[in-house]
Coordinates of C-alpha atoms and ligand atoms in Angstrom, one line a residue:
X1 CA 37.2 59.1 62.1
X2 CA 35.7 61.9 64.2
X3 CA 37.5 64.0 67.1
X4 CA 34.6 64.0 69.8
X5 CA 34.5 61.3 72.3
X6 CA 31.3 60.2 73.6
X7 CA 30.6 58.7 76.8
X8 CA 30.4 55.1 75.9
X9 CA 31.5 52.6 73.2
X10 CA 28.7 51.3 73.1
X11 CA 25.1 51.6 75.1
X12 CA 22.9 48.6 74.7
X13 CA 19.2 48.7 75.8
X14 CA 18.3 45.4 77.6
X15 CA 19.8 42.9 79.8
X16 CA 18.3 39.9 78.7
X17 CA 19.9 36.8 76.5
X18 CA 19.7 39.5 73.4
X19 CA 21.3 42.3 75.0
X20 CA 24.1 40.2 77.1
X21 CA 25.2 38.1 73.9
X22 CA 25.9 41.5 72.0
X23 CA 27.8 42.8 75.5
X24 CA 29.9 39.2 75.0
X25 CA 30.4 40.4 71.7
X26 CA 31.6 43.8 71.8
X27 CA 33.6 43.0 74.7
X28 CA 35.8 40.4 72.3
X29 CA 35.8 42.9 69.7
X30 CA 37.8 45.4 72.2
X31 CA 35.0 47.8 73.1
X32 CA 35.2 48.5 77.0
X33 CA 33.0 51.0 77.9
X34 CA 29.5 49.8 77.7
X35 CA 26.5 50.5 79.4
X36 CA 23.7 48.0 79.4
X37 CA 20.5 49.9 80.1
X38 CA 17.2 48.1 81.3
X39 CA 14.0 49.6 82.4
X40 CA 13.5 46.4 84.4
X41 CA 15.1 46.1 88.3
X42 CA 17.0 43.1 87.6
X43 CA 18.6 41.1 84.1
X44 CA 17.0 38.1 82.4
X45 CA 14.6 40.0 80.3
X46 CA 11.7 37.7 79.7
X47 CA 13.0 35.2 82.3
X48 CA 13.3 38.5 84.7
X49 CA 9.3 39.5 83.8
X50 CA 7.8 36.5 84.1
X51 CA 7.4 34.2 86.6
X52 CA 4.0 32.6 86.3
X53 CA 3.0 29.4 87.6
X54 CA 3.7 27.0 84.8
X55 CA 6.7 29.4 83.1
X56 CA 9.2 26.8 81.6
X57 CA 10.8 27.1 78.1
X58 CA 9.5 25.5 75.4
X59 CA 12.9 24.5 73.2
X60 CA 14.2 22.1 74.9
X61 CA 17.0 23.2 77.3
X62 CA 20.1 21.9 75.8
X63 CA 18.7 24.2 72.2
X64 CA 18.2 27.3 74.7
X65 CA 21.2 28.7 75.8
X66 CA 24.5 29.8 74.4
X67 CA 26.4 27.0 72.0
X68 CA 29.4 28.5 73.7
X69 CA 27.9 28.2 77.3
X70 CA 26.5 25.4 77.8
X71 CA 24.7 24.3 81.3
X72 CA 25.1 20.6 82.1
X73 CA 22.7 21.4 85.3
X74 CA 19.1 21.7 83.4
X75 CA 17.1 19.9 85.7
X76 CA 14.5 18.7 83.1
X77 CA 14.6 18.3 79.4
X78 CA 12.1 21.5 79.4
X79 CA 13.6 23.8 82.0
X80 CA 11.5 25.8 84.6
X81 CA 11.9 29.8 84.1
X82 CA 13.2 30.1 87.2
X83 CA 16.4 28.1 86.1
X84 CA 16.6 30.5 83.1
X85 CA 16.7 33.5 84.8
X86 CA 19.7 31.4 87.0
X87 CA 21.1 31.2 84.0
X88 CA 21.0 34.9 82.7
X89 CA 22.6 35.8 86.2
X90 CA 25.3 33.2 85.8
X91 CA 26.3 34.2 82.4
X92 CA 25.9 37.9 83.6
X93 CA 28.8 36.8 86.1
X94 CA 30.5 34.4 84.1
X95 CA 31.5 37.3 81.9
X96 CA 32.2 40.1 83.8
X97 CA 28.4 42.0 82.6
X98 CA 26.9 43.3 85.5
X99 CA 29.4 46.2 86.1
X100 CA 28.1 47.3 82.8
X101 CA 24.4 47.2 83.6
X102 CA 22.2 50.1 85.3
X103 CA 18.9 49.2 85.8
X104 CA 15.4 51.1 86.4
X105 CA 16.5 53.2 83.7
X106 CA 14.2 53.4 80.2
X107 CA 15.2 54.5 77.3
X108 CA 13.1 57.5 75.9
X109 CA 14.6 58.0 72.8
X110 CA 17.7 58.3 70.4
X111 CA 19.5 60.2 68.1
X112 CA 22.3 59.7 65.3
X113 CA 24.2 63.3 65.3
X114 CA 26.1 62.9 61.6
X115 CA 28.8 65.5 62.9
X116 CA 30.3 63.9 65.9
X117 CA 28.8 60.1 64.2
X118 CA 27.7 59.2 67.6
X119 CA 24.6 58.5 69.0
X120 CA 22.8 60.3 72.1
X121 CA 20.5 58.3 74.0
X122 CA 17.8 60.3 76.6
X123 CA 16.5 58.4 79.2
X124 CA 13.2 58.4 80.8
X125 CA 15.1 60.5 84.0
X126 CA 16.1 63.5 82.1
X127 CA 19.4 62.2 81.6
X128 CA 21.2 61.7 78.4
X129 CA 24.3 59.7 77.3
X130 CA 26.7 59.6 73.9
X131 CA 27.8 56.5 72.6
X132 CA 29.6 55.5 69.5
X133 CA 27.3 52.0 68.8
X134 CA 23.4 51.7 69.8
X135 CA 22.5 48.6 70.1
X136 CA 18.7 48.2 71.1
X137 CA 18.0 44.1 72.7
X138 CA 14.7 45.4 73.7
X139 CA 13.4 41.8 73.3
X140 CA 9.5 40.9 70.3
X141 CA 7.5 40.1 73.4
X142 CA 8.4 43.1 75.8
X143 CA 5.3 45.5 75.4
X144 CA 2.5 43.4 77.2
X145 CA -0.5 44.0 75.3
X146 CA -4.0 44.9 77.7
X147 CA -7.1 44.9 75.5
X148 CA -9.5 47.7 75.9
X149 CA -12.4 45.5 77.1
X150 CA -15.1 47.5 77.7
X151 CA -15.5 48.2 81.7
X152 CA -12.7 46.7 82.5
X153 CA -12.0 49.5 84.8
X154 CA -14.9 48.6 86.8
X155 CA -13.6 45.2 88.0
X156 CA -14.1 45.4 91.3
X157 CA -11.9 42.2 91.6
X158 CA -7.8 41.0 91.1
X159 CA -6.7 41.8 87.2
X160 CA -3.2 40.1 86.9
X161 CA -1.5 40.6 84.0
X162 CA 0.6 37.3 83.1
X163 CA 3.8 39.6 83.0
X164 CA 2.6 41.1 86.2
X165 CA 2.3 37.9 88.4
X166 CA 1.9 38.3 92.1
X167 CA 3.8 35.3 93.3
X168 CA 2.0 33.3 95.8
X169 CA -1.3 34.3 94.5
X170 CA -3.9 31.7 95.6
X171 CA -6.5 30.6 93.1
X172 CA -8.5 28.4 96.4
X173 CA -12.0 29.3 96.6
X174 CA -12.5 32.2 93.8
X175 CA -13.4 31.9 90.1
X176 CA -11.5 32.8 87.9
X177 CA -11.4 33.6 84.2
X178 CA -8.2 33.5 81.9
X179 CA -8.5 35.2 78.6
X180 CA -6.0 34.2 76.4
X181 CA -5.3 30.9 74.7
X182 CA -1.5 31.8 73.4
X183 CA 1.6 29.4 74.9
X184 CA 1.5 31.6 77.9
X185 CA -2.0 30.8 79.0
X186 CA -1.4 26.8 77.9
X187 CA 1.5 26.7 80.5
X188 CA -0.9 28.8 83.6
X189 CA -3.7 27.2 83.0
X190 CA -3.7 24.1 84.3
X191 CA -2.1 25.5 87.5
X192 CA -5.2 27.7 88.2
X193 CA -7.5 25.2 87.3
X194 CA -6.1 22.8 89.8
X195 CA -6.6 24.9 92.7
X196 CA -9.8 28.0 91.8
X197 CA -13.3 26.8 92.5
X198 CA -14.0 27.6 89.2
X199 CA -12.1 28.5 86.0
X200 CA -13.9 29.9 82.4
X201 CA -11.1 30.4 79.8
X202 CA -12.4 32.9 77.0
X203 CA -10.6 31.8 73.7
X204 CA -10.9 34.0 71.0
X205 CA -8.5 31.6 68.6
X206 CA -7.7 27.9 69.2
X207 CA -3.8 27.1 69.7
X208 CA -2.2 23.9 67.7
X209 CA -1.1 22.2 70.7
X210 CA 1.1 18.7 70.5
X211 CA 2.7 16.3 73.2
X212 CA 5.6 17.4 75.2
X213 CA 8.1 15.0 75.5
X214 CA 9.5 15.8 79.0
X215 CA 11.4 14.3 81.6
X216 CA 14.1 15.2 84.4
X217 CA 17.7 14.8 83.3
X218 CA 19.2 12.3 86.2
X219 CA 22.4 13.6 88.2
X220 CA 24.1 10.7 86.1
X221 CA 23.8 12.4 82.9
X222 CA 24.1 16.0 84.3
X223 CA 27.4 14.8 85.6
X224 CA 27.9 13.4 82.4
X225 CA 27.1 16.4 80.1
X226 CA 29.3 18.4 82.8
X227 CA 32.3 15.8 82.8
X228 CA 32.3 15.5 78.7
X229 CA 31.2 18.4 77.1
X230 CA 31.0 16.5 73.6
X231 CA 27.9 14.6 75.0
X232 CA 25.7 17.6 75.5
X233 CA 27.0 19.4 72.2
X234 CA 25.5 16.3 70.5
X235 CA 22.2 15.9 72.2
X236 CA 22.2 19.5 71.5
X237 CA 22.5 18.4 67.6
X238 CA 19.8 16.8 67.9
X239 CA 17.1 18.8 69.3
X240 CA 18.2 21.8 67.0
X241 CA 18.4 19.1 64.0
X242 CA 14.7 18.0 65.0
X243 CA 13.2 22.0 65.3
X244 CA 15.3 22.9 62.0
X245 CA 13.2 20.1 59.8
X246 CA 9.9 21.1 61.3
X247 CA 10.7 25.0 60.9
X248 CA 12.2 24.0 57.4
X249 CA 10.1 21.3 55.7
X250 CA 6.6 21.9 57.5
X251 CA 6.5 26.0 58.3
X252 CA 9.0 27.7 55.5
X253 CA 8.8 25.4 52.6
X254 CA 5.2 24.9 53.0
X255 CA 4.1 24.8 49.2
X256 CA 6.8 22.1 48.4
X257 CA 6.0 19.9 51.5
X258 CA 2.6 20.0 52.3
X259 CA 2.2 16.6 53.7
X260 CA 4.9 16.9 57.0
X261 CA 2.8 20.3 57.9
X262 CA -0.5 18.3 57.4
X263 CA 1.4 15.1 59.8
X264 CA 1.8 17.6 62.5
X265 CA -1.7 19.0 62.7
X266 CA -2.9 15.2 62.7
X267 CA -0.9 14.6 65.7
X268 CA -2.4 17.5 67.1
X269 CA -5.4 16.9 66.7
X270 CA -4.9 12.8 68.1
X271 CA -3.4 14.7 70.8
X272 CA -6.8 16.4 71.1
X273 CA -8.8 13.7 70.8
X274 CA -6.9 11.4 73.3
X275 CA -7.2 14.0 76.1
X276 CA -10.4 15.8 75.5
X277 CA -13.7 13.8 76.0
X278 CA -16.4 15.8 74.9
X279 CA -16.8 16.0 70.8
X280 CA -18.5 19.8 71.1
X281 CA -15.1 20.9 72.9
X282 CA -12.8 19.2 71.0
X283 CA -13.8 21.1 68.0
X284 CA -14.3 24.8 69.7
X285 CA -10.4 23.7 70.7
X286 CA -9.2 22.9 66.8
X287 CA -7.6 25.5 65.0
X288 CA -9.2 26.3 61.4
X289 CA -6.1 27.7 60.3
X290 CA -2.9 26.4 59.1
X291 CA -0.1 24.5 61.6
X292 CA 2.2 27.0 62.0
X293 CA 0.7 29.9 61.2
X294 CA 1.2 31.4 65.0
X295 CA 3.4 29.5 67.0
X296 CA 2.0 26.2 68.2
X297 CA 2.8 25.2 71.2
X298 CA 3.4 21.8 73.4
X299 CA 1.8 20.2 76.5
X300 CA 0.2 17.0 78.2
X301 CA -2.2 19.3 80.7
X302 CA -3.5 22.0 78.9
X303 CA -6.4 19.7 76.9
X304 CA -7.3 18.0 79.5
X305 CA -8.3 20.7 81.9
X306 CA -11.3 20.6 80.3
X307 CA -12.7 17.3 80.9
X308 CA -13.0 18.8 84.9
X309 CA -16.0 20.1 86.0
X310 CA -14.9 23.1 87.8
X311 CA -13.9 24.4 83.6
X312 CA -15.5 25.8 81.1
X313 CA -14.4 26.9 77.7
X314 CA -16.3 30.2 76.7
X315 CA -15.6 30.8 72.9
X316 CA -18.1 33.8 72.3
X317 CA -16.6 37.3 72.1
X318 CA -16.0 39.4 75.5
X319 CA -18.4 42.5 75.1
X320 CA -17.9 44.6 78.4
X321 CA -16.6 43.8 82.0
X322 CA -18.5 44.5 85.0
X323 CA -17.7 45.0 88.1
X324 CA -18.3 41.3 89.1
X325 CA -17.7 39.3 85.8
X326 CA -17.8 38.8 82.5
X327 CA -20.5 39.1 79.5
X328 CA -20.4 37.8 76.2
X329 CA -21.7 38.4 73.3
X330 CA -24.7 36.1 73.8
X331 CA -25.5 37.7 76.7
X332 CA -24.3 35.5 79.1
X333 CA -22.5 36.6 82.2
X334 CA -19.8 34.4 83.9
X335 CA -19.8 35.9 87.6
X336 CA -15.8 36.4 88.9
X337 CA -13.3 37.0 91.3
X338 CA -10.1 37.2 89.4
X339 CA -9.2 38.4 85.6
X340 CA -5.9 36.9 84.7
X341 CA -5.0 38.6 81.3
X342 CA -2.9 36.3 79.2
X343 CA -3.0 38.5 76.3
X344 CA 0.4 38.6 75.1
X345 CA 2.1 41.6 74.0
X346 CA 1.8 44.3 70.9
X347 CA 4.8 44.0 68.5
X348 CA 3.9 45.9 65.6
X349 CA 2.6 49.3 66.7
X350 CA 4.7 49.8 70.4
X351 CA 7.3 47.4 69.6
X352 CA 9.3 48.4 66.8
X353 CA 11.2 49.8 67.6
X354 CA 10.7 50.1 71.3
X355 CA 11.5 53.3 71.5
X356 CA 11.9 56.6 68.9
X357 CA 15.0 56.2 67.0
X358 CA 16.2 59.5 64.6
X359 CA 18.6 58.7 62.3
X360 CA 20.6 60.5 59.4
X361 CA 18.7 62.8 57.7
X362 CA 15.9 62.9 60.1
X363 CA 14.6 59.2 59.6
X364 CA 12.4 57.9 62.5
X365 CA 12.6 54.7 62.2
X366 CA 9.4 53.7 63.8
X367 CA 6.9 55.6 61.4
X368 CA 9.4 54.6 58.6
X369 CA 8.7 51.2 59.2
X370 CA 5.1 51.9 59.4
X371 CA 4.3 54.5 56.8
X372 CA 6.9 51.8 54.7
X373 CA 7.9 48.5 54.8
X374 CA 9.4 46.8 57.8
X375 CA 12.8 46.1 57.0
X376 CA 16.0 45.3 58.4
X377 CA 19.3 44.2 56.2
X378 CA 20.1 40.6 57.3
X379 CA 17.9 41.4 60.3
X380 CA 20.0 43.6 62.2
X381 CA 20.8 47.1 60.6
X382 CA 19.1 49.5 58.6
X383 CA 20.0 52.5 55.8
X384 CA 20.7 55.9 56.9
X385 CA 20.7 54.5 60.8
X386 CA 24.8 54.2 61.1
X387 CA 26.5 52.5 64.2
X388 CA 22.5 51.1 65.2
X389 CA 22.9 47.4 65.7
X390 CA 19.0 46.4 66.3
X391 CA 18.9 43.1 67.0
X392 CA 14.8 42.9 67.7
X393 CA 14.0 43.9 63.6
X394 CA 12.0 42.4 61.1
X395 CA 12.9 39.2 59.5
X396 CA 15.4 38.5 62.5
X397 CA 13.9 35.7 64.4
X398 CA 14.7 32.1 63.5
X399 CA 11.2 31.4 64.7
X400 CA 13.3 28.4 66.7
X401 CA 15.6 29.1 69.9
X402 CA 15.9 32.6 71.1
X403 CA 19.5 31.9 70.8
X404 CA 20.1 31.4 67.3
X405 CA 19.1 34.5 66.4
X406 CA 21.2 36.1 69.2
X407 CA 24.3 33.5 68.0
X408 CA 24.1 34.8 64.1
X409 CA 23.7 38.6 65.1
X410 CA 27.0 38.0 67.2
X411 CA 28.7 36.7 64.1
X412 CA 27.9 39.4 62.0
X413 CA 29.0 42.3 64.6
X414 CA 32.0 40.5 64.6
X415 CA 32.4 40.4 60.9
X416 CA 31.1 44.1 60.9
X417 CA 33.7 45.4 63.4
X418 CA 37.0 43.3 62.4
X419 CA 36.5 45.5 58.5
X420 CA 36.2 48.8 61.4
X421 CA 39.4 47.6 62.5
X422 CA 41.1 46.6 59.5
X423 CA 39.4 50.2 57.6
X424 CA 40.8 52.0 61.2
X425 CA 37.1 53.4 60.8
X426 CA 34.4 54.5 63.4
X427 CA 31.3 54.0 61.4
X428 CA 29.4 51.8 59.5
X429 CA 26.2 52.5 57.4
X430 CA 24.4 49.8 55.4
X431 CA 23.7 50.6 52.1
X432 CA 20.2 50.9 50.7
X433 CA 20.6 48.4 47.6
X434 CA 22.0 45.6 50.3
X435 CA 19.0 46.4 52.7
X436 CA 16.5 46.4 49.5
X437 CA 18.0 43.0 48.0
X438 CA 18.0 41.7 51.5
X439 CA 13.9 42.6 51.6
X440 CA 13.2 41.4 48.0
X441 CA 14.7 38.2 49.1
X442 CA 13.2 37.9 52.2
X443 CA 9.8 38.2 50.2
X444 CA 10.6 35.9 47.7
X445 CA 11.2 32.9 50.0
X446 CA 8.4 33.8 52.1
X447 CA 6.0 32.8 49.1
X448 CA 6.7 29.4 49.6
X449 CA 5.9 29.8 53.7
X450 CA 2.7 28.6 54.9
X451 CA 2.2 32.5 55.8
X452 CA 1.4 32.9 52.4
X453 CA 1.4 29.4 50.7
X454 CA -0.8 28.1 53.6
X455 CA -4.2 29.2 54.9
X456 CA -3.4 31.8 57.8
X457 CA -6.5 33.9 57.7
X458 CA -8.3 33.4 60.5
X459 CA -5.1 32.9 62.8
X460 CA -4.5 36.4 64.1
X461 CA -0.7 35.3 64.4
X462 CA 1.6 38.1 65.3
X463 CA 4.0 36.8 62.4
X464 CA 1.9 39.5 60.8
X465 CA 2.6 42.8 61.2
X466 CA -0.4 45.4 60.4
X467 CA 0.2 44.9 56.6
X468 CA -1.0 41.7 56.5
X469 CA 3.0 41.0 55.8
X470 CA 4.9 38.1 58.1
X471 CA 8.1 39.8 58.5
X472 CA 9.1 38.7 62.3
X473 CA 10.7 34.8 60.8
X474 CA 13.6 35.6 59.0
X475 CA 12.7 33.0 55.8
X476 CA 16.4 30.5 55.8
X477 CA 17.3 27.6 57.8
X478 CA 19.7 28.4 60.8
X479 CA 22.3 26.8 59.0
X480 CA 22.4 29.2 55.9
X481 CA 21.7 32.5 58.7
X482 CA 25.1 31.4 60.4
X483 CA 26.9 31.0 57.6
X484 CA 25.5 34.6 55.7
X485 CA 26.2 36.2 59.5
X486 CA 29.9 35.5 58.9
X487 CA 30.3 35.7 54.8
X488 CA 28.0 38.8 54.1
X489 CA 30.0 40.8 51.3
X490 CA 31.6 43.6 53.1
X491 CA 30.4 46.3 50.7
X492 CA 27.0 46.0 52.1
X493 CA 28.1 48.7 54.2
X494 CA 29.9 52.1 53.9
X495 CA 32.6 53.3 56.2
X496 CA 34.2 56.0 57.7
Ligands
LIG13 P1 0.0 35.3 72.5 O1 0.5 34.1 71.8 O2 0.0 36.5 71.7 O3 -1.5 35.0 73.0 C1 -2.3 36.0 73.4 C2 -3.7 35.4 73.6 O4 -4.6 36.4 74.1 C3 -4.3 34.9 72.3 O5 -5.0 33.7 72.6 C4 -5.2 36.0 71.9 O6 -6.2 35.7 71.1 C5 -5.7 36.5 73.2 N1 -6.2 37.9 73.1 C6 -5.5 39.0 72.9 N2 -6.3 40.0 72.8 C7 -7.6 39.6 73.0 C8 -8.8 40.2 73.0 N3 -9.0 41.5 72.8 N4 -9.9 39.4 73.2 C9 -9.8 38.1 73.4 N5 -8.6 37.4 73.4 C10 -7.5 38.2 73.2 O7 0.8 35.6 73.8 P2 1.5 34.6 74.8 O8 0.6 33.4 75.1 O9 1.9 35.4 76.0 O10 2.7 34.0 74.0 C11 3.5 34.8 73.3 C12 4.7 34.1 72.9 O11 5.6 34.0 73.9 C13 4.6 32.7 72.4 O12 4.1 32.6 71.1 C14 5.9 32.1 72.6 O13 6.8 32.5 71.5 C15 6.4 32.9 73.8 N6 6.2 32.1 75.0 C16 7.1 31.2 75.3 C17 7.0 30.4 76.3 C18 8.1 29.5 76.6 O14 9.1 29.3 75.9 N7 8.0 28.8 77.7 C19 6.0 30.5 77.2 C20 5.0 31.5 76.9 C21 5.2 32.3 75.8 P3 -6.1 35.7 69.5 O15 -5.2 34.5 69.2 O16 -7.4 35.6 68.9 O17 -5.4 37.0 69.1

């Protein structure tokens, strides 16, 4: 136990699903001073920064959201953003977050001092605070990534970033060009090409895309799903059961059941060939690469935007902007009004951590990662880093709903600060032989993964870190992540 007091219990950085589940958490462990820091003006996180035309979640709605606060009021199977971001402020309210939250406020950096065991964290206005626990919620898709494109500085036209929308924008009588073929740019597309003169997609990589089975949930069964909970928990069941045998069977355990990931890339490529009705298309739009290898995606529009004659697919490389269009490598030029960039976000070199993080003994955790192995024991804490519960760390996403991840990291603070408690201690360190067995383990069951059993090479998935290794998935079925969350032996960690 130490003497000093710091300012907080606990400062989290980020108000989004991530960030609000581990305030939930805390706050039932006892801690009440927290801050909840977020660079952004407003909570929701990724339902805060985007709001493009199209933005709706693909897990279905009943998957997405908190097992333990569950909205009977999705309006479709496949909620719009705009009711997710509802839903972030509701839970914000429902459990007494917001007084907790400052927002506009970045976080520059943070550092573990070992004599005091509490952690100061500077901020991108000068200021500093103390806290006992860090907890960074800083979100994988957070840092949005703008290629270098040669000239594109010159555009004389609109360049909206797809985490940058200007609401309202109107597409009538310009063309415009989308870069980007990711699940962002399948969901916006089909709303620009319904109303922009003309629209040229530049797709560097083709996206796995199958039919989305959506519909809107009648009042009946809202009411119902309001009036007995049980109804919703088990169509909840369901849909989570569903996802867990196609992450499972066809993306984890790849080598041992070939034939269910080879099912889904046929119906992907029916899909294709049901919507699409030019053969020369259809096969610039089929992946070469493995189902599941990036995260395929779902929806009834996106292939058939390119049977309409205001369209065009452009599949050779960008090499420069001008100021009034686009030219490829071929030398063609497609003239322009509007670049809408939707080019994701960078995970591996900005993103992890998010900001610079200085641990005992000096470790940066950023170039330790780097210059290392990405790492994280049970995807959440990390050696000589005590009191730093990051929940956005390799091998820490169940590659499913945002949620389960979130759900299994909330068990294991628990677990983590109930032996605090009962140990009357202030700190917790994992040890390095837990993290290492954690990684070696992690490795193992990744060799069965279509990441490494499959053929991911020309996928340029951002499973991958820099490496070549995929360490974003954590490699176990959401069943066995719950269940190590809340067993985990206890002398994984160290105590004082
Ligand atoms: P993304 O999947 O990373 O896609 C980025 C796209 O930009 C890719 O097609 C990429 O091509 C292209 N690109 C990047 N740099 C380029 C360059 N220099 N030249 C040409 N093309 C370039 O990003 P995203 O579409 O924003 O989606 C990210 C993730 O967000 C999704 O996987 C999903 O998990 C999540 N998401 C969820 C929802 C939802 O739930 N509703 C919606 C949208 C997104 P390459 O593939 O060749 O790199």
């Amino acid at each position: 136990m130490t003497n000093r007091k710091p300012d907080y219990d606990a400062v989290i950085v980020g108000a989004g699903f991530g960030g609000m589940g581990a305030g939930i958490e805390l706050k039932r462990q006892g801690l009440t001073d927290l801050a909840i820091l977020e660079r952004e003006d407003d909570l929701g996180g990724t339902w805060h920064v985007n709001h493009y035309p199209g933005l709706a979640v693909d897990i279905a709605s009943v998957t997405y959201s908190y097992s333990f606060a569950p909205n009977p009021y999705w309006s479709r199977l496949f909620a719009p953003g705009a009711e997710l971001k509802k839903y972030a402020e509701h839970i914000a309210d429902q459990y007494d977050l917001r007084r907790h939250m400052e927002f506009g406020t970045a976080v520059q950096r943070a550092e573990w001092d070992d004599d005091d065991h509490l952690w100061t964290v500077y901020t991108d206005d000068g200021g500093s605070r103390t806290t006992r626990y860090l907890v960074t919620a800083t979100g994988f898709l957070s840092q949005p990534h703008t290629p270098d494109f040669p000239g594109i500085d010159t555009f004389a036209g609109d360049i909206i970033h797809t985490t940058d929308w200007q609401d309202g924008y109107d597409f009538t009588g310009k063309r415009a060009a989308v870069i980007g073929t990711g699940a962002t740019a399948v969901q916006l597309i089909p709303e620009i090409a319904r109303d922009a003169d003309a629209l040229t997609v530049f797709q560097r990589t083709p996206i796995w895309v199958v039919p989305k089975v959506d519909f809107p949930i009648p009042a009946p069964v809202q009411n119902l799903f309001a009036k007995v909970p049980l109804t919703q928990k088990a169509a909840r069941l369901v849909n989570t059961s569903l996802l867990e045998a196609l992450m499972v069977f066809g993306v984890l355990h790849f080598k041992q059941t070939k034939p269910g990931n080879k099912m889904a890339a046929l119906l992907a490529k029916a899909h294709l060939r049901a919507q699409v009705r030019d053969a020369g298309t259809r096969r610039k739009l089929t992946p070469a690469y493995d189902f599941g290898c990036k995260r395929p995606t779902f929806s009834n529009e996106y292939f058939r935007v390119f049977n309409r004659p205001n369209v065009t697919l452009q599949t050779s490389s960008i090499a420069r902007v001008e100021p009034d269009g686009i030219v490829t490598d071929d030398g063609h030029k497609t003239m322009i009004d509007t670049l809408v960039l939707a080019t994701g976000f960078n995970l591996w070199d900005t993103n992890f951590p998010a900001f610079q993080i200085i641990g005992r003994e000096g470790r940066d955790l950023g170039p330790w990662w780097r210059e290392g192995r990405f790492q994280a024991y049970e995807g959440i804490t990390v050696p000589k880093m005590p009191n730093l519960l990051s929940l956005n760390s390799p091998y820490s996403y169940s590659g499913l709903s945002y949620f389960t991840t979130i759900e299994g990291q909330m068990r294991h603070i628990a677990r983590l600060f109930g032996e605090l408690r009962r140990r009357k201690a202030d700190t917790f360190e994992v040890t390095e032989e837990a993290n290492t067995e954690f990684l070696d383990r992690s490795t193992h069951a990744l060799d069965s993964s279509v990441f490494y059993a499959g053929d991911c090479s020309g996928s340029r998935s951002y499973y991958f870190n820099q490496h070549g290794e995929a360490t974003l998935l954590r490699p176990s079925s959401t069943r066995s992540t719950l269940r190590e969350m809340e067993t985990f032996p206890l002398d994984d960690y160290t105590y004082a």
